[in-house]
Backbone atoms as SQL, in Angstrom:
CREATE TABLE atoms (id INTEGER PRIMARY KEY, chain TEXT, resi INTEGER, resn TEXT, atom TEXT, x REAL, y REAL, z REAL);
INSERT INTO atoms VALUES
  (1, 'A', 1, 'UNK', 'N', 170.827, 17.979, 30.647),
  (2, 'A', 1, 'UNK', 'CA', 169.603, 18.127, 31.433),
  (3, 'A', 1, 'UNK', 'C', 168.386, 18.096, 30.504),
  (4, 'A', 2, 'UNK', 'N', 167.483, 17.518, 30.941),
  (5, 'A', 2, 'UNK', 'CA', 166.311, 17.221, 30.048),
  (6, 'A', 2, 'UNK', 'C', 165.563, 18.359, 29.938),
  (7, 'A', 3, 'UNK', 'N', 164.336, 18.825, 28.942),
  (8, 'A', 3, 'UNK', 'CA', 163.938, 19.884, 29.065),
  (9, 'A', 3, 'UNK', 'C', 162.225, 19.364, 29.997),
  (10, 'A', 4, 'UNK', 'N', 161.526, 19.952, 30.448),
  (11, 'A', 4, 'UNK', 'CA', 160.605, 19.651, 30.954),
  (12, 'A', 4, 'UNK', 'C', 159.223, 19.884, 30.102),
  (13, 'A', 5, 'UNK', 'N', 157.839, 19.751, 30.456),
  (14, 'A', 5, 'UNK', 'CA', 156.958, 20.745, 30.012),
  (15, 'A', 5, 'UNK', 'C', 155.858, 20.138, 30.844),
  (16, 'A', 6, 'UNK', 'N', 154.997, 20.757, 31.060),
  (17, 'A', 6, 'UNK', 'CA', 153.606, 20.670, 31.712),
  (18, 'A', 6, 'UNK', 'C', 152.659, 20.984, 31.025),
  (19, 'A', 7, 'UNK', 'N', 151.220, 20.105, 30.491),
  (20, 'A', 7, 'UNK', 'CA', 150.439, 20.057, 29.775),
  (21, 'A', 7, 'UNK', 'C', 149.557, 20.155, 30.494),
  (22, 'A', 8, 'UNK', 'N', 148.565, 21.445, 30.567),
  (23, 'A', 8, 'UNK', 'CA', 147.470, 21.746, 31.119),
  (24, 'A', 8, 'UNK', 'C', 146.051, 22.025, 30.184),
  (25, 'A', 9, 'UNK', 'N', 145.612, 20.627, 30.363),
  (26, 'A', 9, 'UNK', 'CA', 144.082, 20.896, 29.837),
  (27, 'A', 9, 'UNK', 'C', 143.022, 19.660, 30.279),
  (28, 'A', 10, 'UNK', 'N', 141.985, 20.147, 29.872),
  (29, 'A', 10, 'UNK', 'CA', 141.032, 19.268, 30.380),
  (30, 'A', 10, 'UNK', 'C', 140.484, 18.109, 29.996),
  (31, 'A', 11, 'UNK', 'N', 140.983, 18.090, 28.548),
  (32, 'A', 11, 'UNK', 'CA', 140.858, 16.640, 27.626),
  (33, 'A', 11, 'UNK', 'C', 142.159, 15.452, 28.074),
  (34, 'A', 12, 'UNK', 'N', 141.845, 14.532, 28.667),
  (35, 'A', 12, 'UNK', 'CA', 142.541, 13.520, 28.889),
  (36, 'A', 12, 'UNK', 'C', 143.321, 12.712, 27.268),
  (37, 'A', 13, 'UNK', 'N', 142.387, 12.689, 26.172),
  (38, 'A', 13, 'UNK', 'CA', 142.616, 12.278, 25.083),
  (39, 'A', 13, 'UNK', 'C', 144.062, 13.613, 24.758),
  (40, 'A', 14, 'UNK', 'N', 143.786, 15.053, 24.821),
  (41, 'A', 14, 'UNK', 'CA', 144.733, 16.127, 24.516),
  (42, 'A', 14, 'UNK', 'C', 145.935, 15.454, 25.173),
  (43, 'A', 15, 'UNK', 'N', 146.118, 15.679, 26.472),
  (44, 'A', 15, 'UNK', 'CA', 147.144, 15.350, 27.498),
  (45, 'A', 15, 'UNK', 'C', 147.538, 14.084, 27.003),
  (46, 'A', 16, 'UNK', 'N', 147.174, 12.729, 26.423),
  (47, 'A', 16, 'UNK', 'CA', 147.883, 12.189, 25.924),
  (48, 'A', 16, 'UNK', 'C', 148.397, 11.925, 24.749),
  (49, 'A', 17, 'UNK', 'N', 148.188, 12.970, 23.742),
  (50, 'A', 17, 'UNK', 'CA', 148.513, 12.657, 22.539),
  (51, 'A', 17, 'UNK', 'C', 149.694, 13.876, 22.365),
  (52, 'A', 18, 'UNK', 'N', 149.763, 15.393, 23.493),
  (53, 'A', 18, 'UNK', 'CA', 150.525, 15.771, 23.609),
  (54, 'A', 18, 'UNK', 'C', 151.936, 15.218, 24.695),
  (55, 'A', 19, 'UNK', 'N', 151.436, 14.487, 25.651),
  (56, 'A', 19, 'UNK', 'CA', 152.834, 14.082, 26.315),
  (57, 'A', 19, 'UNK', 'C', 153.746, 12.684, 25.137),
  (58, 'A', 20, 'UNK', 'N', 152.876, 12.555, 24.170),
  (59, 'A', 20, 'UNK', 'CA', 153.126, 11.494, 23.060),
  (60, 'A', 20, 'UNK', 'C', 154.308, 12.098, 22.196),
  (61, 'A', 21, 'UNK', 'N', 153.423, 12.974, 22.039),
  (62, 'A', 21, 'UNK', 'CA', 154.384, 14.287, 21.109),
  (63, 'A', 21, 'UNK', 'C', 155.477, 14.979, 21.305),
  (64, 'A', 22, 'UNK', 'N', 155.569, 15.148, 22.720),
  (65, 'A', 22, 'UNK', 'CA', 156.347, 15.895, 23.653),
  (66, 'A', 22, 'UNK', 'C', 157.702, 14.767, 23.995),
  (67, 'A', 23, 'UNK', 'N', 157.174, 13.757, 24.346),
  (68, 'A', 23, 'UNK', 'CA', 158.322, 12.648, 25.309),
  (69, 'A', 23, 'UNK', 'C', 158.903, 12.722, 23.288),
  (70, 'A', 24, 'UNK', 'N', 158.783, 12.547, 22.507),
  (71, 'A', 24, 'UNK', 'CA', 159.372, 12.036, 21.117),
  (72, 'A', 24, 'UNK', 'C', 160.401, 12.699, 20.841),
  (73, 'A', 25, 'UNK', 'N', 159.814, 14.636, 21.239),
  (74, 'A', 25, 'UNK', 'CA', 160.768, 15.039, 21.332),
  (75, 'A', 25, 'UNK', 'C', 161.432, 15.662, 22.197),
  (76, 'A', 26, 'UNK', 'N', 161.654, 14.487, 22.991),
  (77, 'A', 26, 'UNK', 'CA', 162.763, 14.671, 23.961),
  (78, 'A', 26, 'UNK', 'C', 162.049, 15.680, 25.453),
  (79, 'A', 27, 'UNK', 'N', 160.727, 15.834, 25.904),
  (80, 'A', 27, 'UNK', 'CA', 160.322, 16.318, 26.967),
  (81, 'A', 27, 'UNK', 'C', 160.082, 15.722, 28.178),
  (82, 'A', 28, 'UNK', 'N', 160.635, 15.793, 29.349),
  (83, 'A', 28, 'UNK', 'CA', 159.830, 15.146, 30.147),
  (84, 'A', 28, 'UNK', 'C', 158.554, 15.791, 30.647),
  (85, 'A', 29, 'UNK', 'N', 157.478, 15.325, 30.432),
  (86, 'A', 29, 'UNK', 'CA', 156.204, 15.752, 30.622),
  (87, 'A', 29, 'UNK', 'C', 155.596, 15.438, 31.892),
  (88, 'A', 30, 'UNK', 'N', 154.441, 16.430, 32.550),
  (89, 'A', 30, 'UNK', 'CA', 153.942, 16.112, 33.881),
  (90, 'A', 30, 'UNK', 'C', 152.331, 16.799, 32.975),
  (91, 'A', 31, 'UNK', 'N', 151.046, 16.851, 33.551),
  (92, 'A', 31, 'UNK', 'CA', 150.121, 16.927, 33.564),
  (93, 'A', 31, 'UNK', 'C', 149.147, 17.396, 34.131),
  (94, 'A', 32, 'UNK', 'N', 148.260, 18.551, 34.099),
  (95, 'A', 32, 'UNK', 'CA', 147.190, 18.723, 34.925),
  (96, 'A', 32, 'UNK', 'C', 145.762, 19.024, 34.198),
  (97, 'A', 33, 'UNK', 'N', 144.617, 18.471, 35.004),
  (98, 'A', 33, 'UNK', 'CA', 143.854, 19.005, 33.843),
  (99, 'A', 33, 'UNK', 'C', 142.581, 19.764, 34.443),
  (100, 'A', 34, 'UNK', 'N', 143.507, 21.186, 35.272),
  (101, 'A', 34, 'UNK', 'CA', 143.204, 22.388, 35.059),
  (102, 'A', 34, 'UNK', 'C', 144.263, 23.616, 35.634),
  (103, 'A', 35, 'UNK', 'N', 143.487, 24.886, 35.455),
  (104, 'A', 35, 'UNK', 'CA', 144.738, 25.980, 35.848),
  (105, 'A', 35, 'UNK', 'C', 144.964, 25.885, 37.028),
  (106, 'A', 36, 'UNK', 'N', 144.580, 25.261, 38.340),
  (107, 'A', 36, 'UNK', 'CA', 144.372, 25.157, 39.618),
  (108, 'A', 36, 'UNK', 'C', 145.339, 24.178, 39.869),
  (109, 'A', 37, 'UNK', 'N', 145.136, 22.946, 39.314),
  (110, 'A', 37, 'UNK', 'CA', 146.056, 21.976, 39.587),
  (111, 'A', 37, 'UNK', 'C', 147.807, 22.378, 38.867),
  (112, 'A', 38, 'UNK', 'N', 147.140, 23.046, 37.726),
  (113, 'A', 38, 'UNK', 'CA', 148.393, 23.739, 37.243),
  (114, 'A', 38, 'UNK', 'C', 149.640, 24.153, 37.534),
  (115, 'A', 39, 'UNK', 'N', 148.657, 25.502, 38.382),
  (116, 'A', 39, 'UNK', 'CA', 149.367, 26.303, 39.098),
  (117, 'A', 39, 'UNK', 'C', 149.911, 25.307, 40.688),
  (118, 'A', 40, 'UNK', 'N', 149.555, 24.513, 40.822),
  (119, 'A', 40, 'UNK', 'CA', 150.314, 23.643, 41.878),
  (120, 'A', 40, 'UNK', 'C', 151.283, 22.946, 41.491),
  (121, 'A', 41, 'UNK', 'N', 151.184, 22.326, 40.527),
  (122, 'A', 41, 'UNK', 'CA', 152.567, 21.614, 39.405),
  (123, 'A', 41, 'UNK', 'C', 153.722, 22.622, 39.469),
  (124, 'A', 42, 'UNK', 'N', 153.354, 24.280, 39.150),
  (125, 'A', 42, 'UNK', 'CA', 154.045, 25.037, 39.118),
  (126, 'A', 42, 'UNK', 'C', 154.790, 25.506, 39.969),
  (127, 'A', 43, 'UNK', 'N', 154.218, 25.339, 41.416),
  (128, 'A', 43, 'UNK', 'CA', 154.700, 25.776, 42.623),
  (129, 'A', 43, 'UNK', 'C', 155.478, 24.642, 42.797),
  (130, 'A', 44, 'UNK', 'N', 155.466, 23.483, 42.557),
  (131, 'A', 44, 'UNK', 'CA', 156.595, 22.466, 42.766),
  (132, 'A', 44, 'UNK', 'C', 157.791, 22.731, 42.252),
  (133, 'A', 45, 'UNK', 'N', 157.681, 22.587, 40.902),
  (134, 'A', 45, 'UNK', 'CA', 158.776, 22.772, 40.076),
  (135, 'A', 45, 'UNK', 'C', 158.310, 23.505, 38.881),
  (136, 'A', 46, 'UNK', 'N', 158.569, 24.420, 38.411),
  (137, 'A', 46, 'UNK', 'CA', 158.512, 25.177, 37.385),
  (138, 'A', 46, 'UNK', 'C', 159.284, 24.620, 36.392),
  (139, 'A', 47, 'UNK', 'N', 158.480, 24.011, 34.813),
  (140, 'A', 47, 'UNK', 'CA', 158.646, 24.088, 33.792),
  (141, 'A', 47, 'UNK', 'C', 159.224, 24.560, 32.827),
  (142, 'A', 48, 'UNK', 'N', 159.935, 24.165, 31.958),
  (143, 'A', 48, 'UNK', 'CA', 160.622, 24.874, 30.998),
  (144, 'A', 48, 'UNK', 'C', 159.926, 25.473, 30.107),
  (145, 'A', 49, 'UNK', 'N', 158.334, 24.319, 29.810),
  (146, 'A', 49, 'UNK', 'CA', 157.458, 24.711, 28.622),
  (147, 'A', 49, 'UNK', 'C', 156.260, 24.599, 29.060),
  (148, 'A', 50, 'UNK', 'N', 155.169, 24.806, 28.800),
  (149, 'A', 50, 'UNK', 'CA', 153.642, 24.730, 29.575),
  (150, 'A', 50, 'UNK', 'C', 152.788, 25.301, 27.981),
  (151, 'A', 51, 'UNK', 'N', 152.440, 23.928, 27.867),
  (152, 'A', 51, 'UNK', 'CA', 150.882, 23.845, 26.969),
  (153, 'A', 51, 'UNK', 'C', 149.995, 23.632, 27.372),
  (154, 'A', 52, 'UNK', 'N', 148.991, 25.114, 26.947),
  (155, 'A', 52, 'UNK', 'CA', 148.120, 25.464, 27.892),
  (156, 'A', 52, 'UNK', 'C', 146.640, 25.727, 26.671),
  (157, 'A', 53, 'UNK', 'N', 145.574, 24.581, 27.933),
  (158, 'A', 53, 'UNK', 'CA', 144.300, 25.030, 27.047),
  (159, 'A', 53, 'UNK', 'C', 143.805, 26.129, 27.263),
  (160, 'A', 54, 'UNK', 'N', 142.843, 26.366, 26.627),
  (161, 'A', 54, 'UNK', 'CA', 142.115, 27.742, 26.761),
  (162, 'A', 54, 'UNK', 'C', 140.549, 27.388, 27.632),
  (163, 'A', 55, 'UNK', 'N', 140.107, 26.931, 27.165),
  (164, 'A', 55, 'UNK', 'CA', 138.620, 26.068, 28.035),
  (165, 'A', 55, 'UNK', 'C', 138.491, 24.952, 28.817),
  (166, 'A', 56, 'UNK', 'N', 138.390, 25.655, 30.330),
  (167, 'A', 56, 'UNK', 'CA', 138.810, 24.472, 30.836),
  (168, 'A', 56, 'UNK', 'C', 137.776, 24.785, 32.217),
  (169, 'A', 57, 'UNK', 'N', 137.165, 23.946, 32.849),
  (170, 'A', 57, 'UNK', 'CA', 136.394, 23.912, 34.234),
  (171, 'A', 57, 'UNK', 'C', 137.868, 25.059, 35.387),
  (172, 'A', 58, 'UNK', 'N', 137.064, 25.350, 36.347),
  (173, 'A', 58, 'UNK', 'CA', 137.760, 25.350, 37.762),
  (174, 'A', 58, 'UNK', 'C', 138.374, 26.669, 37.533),
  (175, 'A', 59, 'UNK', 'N', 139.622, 26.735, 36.683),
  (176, 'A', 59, 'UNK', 'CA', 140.546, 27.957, 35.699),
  (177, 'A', 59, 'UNK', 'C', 141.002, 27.787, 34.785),
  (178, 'A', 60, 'UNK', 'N', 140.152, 28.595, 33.871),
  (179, 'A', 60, 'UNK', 'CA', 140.463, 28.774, 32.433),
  (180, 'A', 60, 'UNK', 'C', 141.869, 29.243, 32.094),
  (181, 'A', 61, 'UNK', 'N', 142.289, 29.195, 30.888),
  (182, 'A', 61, 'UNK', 'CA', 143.815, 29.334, 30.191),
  (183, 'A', 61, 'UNK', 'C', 144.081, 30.648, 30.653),
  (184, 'A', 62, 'UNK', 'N', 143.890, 31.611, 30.551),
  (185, 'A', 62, 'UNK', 'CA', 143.632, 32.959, 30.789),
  (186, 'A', 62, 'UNK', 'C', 143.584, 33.066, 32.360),
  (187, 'A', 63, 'UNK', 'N', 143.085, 32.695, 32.877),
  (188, 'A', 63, 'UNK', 'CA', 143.404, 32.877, 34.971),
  (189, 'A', 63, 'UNK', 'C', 144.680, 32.239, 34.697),
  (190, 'A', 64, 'UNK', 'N', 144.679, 31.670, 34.250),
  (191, 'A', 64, 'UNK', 'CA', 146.107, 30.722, 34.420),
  (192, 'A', 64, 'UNK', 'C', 147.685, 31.721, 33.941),
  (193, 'A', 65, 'UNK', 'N', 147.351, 31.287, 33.190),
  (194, 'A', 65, 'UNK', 'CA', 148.307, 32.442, 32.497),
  (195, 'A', 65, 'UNK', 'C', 148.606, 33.899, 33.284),
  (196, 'A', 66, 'UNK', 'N', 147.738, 34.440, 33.942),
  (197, 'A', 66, 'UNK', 'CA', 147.957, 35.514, 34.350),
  (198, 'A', 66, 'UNK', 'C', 148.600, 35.262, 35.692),
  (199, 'A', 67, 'UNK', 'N', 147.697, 34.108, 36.598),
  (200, 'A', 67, 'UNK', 'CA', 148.716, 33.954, 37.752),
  (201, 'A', 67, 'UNK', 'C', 149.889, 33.380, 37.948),
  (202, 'A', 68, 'UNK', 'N', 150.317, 32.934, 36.516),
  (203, 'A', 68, 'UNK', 'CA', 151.622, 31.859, 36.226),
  (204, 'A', 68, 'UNK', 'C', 152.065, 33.020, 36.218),
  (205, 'A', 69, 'UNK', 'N', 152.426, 34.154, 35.350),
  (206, 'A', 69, 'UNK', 'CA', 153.172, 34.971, 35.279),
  (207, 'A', 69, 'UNK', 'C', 152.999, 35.673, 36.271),
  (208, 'A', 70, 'UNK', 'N', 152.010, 36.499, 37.185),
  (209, 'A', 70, 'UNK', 'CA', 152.679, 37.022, 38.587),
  (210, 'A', 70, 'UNK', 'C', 153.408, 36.043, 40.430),
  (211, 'A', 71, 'UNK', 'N', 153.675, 34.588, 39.397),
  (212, 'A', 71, 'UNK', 'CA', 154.153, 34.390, 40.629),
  (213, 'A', 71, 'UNK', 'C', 156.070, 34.442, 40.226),
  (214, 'A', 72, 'UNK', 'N', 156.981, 34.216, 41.561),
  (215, 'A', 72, 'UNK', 'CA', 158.434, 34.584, 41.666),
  (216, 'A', 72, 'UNK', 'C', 158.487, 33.363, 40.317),
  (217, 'A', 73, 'UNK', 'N', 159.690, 33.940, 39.073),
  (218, 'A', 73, 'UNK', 'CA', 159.918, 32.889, 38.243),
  (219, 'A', 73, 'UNK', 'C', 159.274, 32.312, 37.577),
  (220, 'A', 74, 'UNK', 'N', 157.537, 32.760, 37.723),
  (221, 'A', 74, 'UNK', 'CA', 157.175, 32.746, 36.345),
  (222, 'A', 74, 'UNK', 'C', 156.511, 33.102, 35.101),
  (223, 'A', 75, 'UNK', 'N', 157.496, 34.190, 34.667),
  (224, 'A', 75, 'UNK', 'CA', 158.107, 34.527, 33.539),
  (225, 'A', 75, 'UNK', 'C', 158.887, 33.782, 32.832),
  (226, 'A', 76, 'UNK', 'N', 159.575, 32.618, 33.470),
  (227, 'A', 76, 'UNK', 'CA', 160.654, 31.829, 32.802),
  (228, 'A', 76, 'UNK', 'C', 159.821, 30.533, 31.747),
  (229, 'A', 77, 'UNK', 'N', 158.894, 30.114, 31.795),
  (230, 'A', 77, 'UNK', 'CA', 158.302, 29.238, 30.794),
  (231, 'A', 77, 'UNK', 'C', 158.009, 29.551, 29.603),
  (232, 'A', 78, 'UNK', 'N', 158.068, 29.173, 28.911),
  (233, 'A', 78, 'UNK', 'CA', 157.525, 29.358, 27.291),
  (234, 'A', 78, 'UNK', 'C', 155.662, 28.773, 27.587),
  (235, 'A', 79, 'UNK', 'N', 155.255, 29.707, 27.117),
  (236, 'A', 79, 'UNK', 'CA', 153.512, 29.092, 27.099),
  (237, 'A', 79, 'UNK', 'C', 153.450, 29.190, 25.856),
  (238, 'A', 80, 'UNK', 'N', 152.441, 28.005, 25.345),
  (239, 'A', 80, 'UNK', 'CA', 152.160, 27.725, 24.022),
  (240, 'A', 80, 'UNK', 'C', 150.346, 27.534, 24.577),
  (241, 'A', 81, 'UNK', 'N', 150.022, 28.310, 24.370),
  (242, 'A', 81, 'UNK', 'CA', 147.968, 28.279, 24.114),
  (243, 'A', 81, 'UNK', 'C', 147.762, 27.484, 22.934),
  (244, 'A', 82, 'UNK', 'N', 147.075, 26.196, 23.068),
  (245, 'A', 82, 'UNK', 'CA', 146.254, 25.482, 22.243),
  (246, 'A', 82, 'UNK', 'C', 144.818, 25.235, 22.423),
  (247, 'A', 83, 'UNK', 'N', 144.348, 25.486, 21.444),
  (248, 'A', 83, 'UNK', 'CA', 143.175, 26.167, 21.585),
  (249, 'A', 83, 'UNK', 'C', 141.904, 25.940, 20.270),
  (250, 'A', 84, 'UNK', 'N', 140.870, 25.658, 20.241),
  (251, 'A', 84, 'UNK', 'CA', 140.010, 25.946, 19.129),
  (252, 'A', 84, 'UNK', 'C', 139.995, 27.069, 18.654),
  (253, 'A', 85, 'UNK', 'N', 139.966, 27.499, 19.940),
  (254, 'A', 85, 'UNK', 'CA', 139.303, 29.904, 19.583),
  (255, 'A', 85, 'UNK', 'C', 140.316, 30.283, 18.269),
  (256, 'A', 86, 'UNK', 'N', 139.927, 30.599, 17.481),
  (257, 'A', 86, 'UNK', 'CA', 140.802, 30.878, 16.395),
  (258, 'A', 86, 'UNK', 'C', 140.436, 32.160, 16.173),
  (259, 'A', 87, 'UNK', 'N', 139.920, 33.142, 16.171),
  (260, 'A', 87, 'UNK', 'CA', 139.792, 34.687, 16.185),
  (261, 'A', 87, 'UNK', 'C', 140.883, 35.651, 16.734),
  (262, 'A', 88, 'UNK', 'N', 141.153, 36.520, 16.060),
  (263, 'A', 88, 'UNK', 'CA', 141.673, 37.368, 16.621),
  (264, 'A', 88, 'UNK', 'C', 142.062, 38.421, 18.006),
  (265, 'A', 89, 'UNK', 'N', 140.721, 38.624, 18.306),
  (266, 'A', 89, 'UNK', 'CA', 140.944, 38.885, 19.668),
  (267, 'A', 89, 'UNK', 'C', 140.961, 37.649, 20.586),
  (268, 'A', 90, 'UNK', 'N', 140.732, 36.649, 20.335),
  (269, 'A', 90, 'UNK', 'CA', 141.586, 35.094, 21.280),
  (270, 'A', 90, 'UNK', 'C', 142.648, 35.391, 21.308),
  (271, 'A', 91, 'UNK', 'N', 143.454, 35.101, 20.155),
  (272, 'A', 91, 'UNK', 'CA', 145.116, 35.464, 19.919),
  (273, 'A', 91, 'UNK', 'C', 145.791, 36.757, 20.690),
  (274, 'A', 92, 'UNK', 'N', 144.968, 37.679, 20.532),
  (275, 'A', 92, 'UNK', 'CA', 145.751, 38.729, 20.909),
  (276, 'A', 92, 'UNK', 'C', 145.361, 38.927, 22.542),
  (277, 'A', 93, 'UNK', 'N', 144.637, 38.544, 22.988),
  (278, 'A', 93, 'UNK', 'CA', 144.202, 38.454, 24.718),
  (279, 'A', 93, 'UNK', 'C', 145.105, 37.636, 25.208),
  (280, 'A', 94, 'UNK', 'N', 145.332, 36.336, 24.440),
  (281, 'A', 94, 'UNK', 'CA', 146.334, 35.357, 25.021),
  (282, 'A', 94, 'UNK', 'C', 147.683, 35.962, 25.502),
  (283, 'A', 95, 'UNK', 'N', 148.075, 36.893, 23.569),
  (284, 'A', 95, 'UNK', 'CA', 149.460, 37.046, 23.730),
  (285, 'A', 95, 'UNK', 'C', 149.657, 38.155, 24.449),
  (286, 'A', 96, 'UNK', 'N', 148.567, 39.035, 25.291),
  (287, 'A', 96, 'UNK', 'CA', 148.775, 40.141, 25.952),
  (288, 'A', 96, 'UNK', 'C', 148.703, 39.495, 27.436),
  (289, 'A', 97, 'UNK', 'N', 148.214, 38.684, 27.791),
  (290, 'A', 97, 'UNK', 'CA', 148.514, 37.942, 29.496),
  (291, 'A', 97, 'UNK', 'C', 149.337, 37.432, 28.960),
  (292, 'A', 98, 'UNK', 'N', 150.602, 36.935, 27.866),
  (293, 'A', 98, 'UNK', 'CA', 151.905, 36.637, 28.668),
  (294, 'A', 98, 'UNK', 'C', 152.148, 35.391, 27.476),
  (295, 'A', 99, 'UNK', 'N', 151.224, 34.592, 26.489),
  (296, 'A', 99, 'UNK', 'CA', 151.955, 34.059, 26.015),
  (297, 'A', 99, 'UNK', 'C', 152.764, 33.330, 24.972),
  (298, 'A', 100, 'UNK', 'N', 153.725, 32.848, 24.789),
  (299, 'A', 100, 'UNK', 'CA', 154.106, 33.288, 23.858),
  (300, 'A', 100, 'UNK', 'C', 154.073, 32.457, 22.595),
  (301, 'A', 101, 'UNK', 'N', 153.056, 31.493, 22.648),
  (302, 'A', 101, 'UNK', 'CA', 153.055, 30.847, 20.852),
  (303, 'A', 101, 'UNK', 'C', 151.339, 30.640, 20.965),
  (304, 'A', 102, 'UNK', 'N', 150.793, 30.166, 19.260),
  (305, 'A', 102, 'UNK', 'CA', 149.512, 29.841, 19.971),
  (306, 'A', 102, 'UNK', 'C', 149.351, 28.636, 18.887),
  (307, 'A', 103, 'UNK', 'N', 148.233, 27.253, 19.071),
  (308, 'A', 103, 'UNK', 'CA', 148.482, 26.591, 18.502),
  (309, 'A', 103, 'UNK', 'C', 147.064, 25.892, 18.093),
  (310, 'A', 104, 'UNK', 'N', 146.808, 25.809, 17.058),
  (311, 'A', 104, 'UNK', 'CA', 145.288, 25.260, 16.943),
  (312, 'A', 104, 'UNK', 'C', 144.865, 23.666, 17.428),
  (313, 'A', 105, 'UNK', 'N', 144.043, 23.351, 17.741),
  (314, 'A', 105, 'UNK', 'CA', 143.095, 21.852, 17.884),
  (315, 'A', 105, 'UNK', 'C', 143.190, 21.915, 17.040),
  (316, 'A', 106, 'UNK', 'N', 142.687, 20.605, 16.012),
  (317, 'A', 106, 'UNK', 'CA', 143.607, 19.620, 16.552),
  (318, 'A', 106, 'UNK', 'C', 145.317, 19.914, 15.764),
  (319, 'A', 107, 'UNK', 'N', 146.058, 19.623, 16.626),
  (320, 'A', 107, 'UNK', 'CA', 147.207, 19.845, 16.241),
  (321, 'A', 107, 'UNK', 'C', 148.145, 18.278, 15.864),
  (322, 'A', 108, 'UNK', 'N', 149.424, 18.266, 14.935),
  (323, 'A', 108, 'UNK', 'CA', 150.298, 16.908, 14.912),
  (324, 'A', 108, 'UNK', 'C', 151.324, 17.328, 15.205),
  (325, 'A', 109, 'UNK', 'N', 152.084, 16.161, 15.494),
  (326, 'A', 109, 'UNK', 'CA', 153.789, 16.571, 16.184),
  (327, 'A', 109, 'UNK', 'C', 154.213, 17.579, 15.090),
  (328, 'A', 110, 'UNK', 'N', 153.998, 17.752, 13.396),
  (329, 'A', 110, 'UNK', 'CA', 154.930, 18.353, 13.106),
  (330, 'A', 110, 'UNK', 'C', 154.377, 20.009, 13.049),
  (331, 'A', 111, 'UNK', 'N', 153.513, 20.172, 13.554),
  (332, 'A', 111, 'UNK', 'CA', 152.768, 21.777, 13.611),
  (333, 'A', 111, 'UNK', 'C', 153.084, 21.984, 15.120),
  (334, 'A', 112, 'UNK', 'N', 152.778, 21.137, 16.165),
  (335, 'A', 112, 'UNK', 'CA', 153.221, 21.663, 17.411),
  (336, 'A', 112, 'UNK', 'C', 155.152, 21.438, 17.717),
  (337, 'A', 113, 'UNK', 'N', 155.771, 20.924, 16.524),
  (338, 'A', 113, 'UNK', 'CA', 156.960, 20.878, 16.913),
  (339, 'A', 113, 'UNK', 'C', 157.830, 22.379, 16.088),
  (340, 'A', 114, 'UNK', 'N', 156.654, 22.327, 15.284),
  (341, 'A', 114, 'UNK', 'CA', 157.271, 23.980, 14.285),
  (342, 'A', 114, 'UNK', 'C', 157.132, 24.827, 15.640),
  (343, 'A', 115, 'UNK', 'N', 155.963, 25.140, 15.916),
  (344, 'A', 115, 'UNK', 'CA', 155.617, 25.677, 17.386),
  (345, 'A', 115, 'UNK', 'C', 156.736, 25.898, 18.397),
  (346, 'A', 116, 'UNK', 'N', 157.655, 24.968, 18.781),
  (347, 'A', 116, 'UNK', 'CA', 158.377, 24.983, 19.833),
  (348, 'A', 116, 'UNK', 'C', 159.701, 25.440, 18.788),
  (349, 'A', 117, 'UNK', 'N', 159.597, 25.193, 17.864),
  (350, 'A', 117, 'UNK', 'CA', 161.223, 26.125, 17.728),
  (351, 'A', 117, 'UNK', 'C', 161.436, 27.591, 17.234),
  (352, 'A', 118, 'UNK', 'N', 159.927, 27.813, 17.466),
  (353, 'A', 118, 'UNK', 'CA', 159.486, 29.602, 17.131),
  (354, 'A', 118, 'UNK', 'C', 159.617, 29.489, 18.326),
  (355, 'A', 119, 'UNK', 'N', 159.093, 29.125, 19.701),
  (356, 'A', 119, 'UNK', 'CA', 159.894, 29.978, 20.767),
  (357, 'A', 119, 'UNK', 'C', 161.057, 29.374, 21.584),
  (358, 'A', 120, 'UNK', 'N', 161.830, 28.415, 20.885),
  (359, 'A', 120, 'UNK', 'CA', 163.738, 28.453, 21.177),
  (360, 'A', 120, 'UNK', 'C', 163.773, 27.202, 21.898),
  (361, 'A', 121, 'UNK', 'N', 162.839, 25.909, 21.514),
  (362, 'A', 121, 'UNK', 'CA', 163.082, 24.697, 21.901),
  (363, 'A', 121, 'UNK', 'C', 163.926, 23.467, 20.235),
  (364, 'A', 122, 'UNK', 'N', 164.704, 23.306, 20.530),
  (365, 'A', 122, 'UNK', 'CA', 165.189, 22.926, 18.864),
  (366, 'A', 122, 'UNK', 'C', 165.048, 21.524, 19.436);
């Protein structure tokens, strides 16, 4: 079974250089580019993995994140926050709504692929 992931952000250039990154290794990827449309991707089918921006129109990473995790099942995704915000309290707000890697702009397959096997995608 393939693993999935959903790439939520608002840069069209992001979304394709991560589903680039993602299909290489081995993801099937879907897309939204915001937490709104997101969270509808989510209600379809829930994700194995969800890379998630932080600044985004409509709902930011953070609404997102919080209502991903109070809906039934999801808890079950790995969230990876990619993000400019590089400060400390960014990081630690993220990883206190729920998630669980974080990953800087601009990122390459081999920093966002270290990324996924810190949280149990090999």
């Amino acid at each position: 079974m393939s693993k999935t992931c959903l790439v939520v952000d608002d840069s069209s250039v992001i979304r394709k250089v991560s589903r680039h990154i993602l299909e290489s290794l081995g993801f099937e990827v879907t897309d939204a580019e915001n937490g709104e449309d997101g969270l509808a991707k989510c209600d379809e089918a829930m994700s194995d993995l969800i890379l998630l921006d932080w600044n985004m129109p409509v709902m930011n990473g953070i609404e997102f994140l919080k209502a991903l995790r109070a809906r039934p099942n999801g808890d079950a995704p790995k969230v990876v926050f990619c993000t400019t915000e590089n400060d400390v309290d960014h990081i630690r707000e993220a990883m206190n709504a729920g998630a669980n890697e974080y990953v800087m702009k601009p990122f390459d397959h081999e920093t966002l692929e270290l990324k996924l096997q810190l949280v149990g995608f090999e």
